[in-house]
C-alpha positions as MATLAB code, in Angstrom:
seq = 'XXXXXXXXXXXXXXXXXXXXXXXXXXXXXXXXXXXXXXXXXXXXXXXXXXXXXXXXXXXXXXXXXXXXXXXXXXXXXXXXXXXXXXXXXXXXXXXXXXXXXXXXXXXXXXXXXXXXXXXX';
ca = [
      70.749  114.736   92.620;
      69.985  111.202   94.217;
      72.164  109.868   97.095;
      74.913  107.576   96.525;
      75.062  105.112   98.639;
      77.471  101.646   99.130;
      77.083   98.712  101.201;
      79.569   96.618  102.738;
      77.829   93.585  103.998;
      79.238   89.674  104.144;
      75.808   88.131  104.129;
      74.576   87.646  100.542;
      70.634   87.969  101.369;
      71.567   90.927  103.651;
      73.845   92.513  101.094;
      71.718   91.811   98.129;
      67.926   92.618   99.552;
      69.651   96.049  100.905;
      70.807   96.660   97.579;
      67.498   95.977   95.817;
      66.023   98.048   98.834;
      68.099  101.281   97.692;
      67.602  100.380   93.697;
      63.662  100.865   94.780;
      64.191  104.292   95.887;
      64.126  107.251   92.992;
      65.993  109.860   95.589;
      68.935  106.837   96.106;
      71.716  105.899   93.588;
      73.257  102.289   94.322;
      76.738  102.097   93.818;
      79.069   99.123   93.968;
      78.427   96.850   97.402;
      81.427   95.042   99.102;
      81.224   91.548  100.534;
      84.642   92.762  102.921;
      86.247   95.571  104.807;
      89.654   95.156  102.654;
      87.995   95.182   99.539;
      85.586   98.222  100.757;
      88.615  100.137  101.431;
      90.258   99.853   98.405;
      87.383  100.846   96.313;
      85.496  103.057   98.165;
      87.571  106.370   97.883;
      86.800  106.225   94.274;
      83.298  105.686   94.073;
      83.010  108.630   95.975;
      79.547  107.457   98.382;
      77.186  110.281  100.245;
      76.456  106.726  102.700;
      78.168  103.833  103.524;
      76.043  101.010  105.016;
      78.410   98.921  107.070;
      78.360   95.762  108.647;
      80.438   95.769  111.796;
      81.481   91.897  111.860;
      83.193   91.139  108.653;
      85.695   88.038  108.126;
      88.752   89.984  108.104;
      88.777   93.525  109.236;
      86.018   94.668  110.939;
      83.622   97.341  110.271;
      84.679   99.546  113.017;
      88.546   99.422  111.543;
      86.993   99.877  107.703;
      85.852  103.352  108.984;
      88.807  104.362  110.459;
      90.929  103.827  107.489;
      88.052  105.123  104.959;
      87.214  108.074  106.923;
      90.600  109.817  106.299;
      90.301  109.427  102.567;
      86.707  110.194  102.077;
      85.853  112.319  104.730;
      82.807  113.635  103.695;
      80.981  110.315  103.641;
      78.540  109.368  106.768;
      78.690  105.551  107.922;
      75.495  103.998  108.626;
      76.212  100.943  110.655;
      74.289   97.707  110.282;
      74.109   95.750  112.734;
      72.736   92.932  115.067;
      73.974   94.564  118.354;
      72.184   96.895  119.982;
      73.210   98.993  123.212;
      76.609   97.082  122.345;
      80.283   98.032  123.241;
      80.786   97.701  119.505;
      78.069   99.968  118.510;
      79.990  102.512  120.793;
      83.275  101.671  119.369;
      81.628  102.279  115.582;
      80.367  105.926  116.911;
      83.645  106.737  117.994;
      85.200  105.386  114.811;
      83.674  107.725  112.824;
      80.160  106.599  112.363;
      76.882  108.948  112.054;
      74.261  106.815  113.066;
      73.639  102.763  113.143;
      70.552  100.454  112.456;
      69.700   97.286  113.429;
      69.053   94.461  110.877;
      65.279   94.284  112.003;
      64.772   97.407  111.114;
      61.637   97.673  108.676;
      62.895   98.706  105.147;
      60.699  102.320  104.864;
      63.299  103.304  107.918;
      66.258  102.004  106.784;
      65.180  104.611  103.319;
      64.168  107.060  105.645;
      67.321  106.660  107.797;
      69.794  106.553  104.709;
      67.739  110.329  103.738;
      67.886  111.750  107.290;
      72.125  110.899  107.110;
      72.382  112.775  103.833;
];
């Protein structure tokens, strides 16, 4: 059964090369993807996601505050945050949230798979 898997990313490039990333993968099922943290937390409980891959600066409500509302309704999903910061207050923040793990944006594409797998 592949893993689901939803992205909630602002950055077109970033939200649509991720996507195409996942679509690549025969052991990952893309779902819907979310340009914004309200939106995301609408639709997510629904769709039902083994991984969220989140973005922790969204216009609107952060990342970090996405989790903490999603997490109560869906809480077997793990958050994979995406970020540019690294050994950042916010990363921390994310963790505490509710997040399982986080990645930076450099991050080569065979471990961002990898990393989505090792969450699941």
């Amino acid at each position: 059964m592949p893993i689901k898997v939803s992205i909630v990313e602002d950055l077109v490039e970033v939200r649509e090369g991720l996507a195409d990333l996942i679509r690549s993968d025969k052991e990952l099922l893309m779902l819907e993807n979310f340009d914004n943290a309200e939106l995301a937390a609408e639709k997510l409980p629904a769709l039902q996601a083994d991984i969220v891959i989140m973005d922790i600066n969204l216009p609107g409500m952060s990342g970090i505050d996405c989790i903490k509302l999603i997490k109560k309704e869906c809480p077997g999903a793990q958050f994979m945050m995406f970020t540019v910061y690294e050994n950042d207050e916010k990363v921390l923040q994310a963790l505490q949230a509710g997040a399982t793990g986080y990645l930076l944006k450099r991050t080569k594409p065979e471990r961002i798979l990898e990393s989505i797998k090792e969450l699941n």
